[in-house]
Coordinates of C-alpha atoms in Angstrom, one line a residue:
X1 CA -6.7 -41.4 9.5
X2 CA -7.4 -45.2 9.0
X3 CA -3.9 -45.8 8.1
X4 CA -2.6 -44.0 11.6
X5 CA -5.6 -46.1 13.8
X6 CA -4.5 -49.3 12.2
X7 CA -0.8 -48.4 12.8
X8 CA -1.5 -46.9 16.2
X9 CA -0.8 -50.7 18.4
X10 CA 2.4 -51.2 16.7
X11 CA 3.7 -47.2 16.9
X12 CA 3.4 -48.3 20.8
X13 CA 5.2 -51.8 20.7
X14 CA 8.3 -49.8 19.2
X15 CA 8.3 -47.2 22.0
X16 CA 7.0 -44.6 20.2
X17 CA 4.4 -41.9 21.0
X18 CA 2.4 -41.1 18.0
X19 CA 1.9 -37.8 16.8
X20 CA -0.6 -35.5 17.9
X21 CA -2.4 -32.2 16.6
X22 CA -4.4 -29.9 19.1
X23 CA -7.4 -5.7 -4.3
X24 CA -6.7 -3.2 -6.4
X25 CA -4.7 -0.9 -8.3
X26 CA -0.8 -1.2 -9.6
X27 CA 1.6 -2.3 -7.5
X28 CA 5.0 -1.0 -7.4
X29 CA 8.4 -2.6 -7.6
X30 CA 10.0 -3.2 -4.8
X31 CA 13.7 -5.1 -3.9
X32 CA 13.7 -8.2 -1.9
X33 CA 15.5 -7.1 1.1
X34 CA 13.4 -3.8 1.6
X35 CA 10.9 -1.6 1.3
X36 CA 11.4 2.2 0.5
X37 CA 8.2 3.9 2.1
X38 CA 6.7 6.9 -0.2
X39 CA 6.6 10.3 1.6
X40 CA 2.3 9.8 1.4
X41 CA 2.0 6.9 3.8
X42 CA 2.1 7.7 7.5
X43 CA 2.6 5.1 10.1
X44 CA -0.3 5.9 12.4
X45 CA 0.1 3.1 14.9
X46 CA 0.1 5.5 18.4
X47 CA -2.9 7.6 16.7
X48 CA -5.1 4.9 15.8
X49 CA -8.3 4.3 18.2
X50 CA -8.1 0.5 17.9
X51 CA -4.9 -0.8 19.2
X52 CA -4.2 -3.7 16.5
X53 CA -2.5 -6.5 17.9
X54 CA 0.9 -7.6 17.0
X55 CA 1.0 -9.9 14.5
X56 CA 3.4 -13.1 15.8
X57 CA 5.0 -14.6 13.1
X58 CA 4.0 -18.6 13.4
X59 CA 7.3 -20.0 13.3
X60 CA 8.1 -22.3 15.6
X61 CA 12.5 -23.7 16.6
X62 CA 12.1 -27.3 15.2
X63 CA 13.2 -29.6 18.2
X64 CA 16.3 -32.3 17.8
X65 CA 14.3 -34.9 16.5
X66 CA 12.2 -32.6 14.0
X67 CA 15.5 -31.0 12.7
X68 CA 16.1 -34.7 12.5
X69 CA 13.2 -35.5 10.5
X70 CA 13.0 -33.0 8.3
X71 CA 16.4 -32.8 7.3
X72 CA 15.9 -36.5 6.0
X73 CA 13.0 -35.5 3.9
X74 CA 13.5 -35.8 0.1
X75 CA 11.2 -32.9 0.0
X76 CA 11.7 -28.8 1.7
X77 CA 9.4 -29.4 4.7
X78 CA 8.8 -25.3 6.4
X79 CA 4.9 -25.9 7.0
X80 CA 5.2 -24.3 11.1
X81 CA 1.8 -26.4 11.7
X82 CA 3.7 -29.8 10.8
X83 CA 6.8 -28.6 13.0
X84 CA 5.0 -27.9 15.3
X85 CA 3.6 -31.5 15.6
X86 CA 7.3 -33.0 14.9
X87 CA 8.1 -31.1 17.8
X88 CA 5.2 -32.9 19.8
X89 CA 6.4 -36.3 18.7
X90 CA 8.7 -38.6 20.7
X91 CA 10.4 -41.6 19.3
X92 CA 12.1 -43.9 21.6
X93 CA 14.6 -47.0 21.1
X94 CA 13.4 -50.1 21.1
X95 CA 16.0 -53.3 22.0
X96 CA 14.3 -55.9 20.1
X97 CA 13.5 -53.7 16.5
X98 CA 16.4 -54.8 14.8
X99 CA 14.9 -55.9 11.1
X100 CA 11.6 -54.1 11.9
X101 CA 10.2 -51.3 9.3
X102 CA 6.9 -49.4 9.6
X103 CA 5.6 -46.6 7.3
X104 CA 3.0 -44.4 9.3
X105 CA 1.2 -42.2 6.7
X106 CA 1.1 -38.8 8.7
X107 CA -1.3 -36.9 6.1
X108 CA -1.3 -34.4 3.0
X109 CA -0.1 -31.0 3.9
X110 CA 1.0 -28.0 2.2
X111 CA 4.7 -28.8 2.9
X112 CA 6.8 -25.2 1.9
X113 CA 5.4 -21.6 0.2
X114 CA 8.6 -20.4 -2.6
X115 CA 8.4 -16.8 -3.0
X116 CA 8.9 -15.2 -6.5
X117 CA 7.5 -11.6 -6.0
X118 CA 6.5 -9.3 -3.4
X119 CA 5.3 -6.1 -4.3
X120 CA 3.5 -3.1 -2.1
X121 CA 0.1 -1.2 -3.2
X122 CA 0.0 1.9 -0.8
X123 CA -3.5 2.5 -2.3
X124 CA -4.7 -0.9 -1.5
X125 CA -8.4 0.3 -0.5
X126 CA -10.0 3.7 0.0
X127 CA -11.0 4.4 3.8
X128 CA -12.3 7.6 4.8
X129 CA -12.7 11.0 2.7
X130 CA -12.3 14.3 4.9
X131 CA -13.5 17.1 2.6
X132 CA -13.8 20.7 2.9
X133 CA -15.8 23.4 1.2
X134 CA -13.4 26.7 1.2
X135 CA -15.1 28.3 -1.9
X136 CA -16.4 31.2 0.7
X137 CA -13.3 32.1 2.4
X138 CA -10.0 34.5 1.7
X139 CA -7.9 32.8 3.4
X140 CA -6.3 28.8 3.5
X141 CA -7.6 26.3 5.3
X142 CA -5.5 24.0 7.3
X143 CA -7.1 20.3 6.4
X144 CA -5.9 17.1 8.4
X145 CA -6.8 13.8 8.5
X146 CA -9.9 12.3 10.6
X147 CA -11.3 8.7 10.6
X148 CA -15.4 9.1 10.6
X149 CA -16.1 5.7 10.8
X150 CA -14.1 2.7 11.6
X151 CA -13.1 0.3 9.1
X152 CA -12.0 -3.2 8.8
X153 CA -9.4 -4.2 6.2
X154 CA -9.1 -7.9 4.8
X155 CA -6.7 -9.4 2.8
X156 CA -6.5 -13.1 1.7
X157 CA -5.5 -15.9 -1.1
X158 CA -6.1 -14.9 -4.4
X159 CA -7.4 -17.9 -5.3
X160 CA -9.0 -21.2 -3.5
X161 CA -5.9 -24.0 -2.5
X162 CA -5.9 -27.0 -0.2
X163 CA -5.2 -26.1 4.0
X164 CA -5.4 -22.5 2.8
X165 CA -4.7 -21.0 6.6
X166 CA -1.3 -22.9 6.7
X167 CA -0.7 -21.7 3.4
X168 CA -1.8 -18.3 4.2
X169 CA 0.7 -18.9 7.4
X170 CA 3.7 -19.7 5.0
X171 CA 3.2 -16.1 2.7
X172 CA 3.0 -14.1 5.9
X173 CA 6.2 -15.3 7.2
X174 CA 7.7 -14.7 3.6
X175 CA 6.4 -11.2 3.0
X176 CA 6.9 -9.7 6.5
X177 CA 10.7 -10.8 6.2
X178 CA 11.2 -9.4 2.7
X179 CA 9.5 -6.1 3.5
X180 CA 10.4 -5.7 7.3
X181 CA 6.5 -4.7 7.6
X182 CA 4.0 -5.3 10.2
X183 CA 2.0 -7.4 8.1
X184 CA -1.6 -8.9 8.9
X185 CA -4.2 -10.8 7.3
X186 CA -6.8 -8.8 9.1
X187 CA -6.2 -4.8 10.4
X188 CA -8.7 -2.3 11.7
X189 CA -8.5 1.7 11.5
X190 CA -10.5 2.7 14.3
X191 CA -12.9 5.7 14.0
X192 CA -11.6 9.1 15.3
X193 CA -8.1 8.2 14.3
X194 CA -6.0 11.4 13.7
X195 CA -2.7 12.9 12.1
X196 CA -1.8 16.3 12.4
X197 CA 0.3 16.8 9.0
X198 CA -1.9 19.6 7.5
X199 CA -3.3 20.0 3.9
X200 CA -3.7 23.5 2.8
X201 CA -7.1 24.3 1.3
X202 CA -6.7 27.4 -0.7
X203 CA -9.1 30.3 -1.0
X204 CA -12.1 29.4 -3.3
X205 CA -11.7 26.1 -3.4
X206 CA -12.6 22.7 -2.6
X207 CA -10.3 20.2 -0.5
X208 CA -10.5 16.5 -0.4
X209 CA -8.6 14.2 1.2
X210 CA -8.6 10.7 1.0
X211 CA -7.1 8.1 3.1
X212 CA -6.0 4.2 1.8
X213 CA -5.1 1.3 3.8
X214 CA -1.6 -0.3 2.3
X215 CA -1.2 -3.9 1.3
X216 CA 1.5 -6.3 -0.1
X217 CA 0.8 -8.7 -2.9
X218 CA 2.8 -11.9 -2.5
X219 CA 3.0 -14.0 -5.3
X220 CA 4.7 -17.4 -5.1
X221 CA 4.2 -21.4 -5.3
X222 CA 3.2 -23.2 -3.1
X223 CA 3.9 -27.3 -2.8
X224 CA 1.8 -30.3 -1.3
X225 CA 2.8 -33.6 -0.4
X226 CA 1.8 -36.6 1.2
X227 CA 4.0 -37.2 4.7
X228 CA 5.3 -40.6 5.5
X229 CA 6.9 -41.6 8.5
X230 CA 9.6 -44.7 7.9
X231 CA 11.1 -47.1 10.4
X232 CA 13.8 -49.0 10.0
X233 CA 15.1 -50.8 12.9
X234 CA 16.0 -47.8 15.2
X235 CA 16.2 -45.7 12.4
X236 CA 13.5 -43.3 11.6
X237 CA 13.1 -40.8 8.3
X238 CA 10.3 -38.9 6.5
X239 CA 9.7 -39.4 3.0
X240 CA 7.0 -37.5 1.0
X241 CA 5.1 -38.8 -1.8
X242 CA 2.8 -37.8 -4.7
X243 CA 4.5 -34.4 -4.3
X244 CA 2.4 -31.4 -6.5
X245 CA 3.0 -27.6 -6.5
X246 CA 0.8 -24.8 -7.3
X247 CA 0.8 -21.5 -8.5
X248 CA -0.8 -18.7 -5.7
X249 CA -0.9 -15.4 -5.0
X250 CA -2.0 -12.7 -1.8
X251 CA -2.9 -9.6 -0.5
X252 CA -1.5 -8.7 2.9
X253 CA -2.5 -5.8 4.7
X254 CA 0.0 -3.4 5.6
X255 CA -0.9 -2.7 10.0
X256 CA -1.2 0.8 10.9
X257 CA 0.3 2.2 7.7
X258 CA -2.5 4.7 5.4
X259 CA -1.5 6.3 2.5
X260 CA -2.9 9.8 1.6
X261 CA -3.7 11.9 -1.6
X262 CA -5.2 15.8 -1.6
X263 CA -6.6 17.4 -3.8
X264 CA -7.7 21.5 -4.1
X265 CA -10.4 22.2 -6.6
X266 CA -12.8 24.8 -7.9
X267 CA -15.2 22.1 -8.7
X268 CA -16.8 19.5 -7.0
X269 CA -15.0 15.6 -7.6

């Protein structure tokens, strides 16, 4: 910040306009183009009580100058926080720069998220238990699903990294294009949610039925850098410096999407 405030007079003198900034279980295989939804997991988005908001991707159209920009980077620059202030930042011509150079130091930021596996757990995190005590009837009883209280399911970095939430930002945009899911960090099952596929509880018997919310573990790398903006004359470049990258992994929620499993049995679970 020192380094921008002491740069900030001479940013002006050249014409330009600085820039400014407003859990469980074993995951199966899946490809990297799709995602081939077992026959247990509903999609219970019109059924569910609490109307989950659509998640928007945050990706933002780089503008001339940021295609610009990051093009000329010696590093992969995808962070949509950083584009989105490159889009915000106006650099002008300036008739007398001819021989003048400037490097304006424009921070450390998490600059791209490289994915290397993406996997779904449809048993992500047990929700709600409907059970049912047949063991005094001669006939079936037809079970279905019922959400008794609602519930709030979190996912989030496996592990702590620098400017996690743009990091977290980066693996979202990842995982929801690989898996063509509605994918959020944060979904809710509302209580009193329903689905009418029935489960048959025989005759002297005991039915359970439990309910999971789904999730996707993205696992990846993730690389830092520091940001440098450099003028030369009129011409104007990013290079990144003291550039790291770091192992990380996540758990996405799956929105609106429960897996089930129901079990008959003579004897109490």
């Amino acid at each position: 910040m020192k380094k921008i405030l002491a740069t900030f007079s001479l940013i002006l003198w050249l014409g330009v306009v600085p820039v400014s900034s407003s859990a469980a279980g074993n995951p199966k295989a899946m490809n990297r183009d799709s995602i081939k939804i077992p026959t247990t997991v509903l999609q219970i988005a019109k059924e569910n009580t609490y109307p989950n908001p659509t998640q928007d991707l945050p990706y933002l159209q780089p503008s001339e100058l940021a295609k610009s920009l990051i093009s000329s980077s010696n590093v992969s620059i995808e962070n949509p926080e950083l584009i989105r202030i490159l889009n915000e930042t106006s650099i002008s011509k300036a008739p007398f720069a001819l021989g003048y150079r400037a490097t304006i130091y424009l921070g450390h930021w998490a600059l791209l998220y490289q994915s290397a596996e993406t996997s779904p757990n449809w048993e992500y995190q047990k929700i709600n238990t409907n059970f049912h005590d047949n063991r005094g009837s001669e006939t079936i009883y037809p079970m279905h699903y019922v959400q008794e209280v609602q519930k709030t399911v979190r996912g989030g970095l496996t592990a702590k990294v620098p400017q996690a939430e743009d990091v977290q930002k980066m693996m979202l945009i990842k995982a929801a294009k690989k898996t063509k899911l509605p994918l959020s960090f944060d979904t809710i099952i509302g209580a009193g949610t329903k689905n009418e596929r029935i489960y048959n509880v025989p005759p002297k018997n005991l039915g359970y039925l439990y309910t999971y919310a789904s999730a996707i573990n993205e696992k990846g790398k993730v690389t830092y850098g520091e940001v440098y903006l450099v003028l030369k004359g009129n011409k104007k470049s990013l290079v990144v410096k003291n550039v790291t990258s770091q192992g990380i992994g996540a758990w996405i929620p799956v929105q609106d999407h429960l897996s089930f499993g129901f079990y008959a049995t003579n004897r109490p679970r």
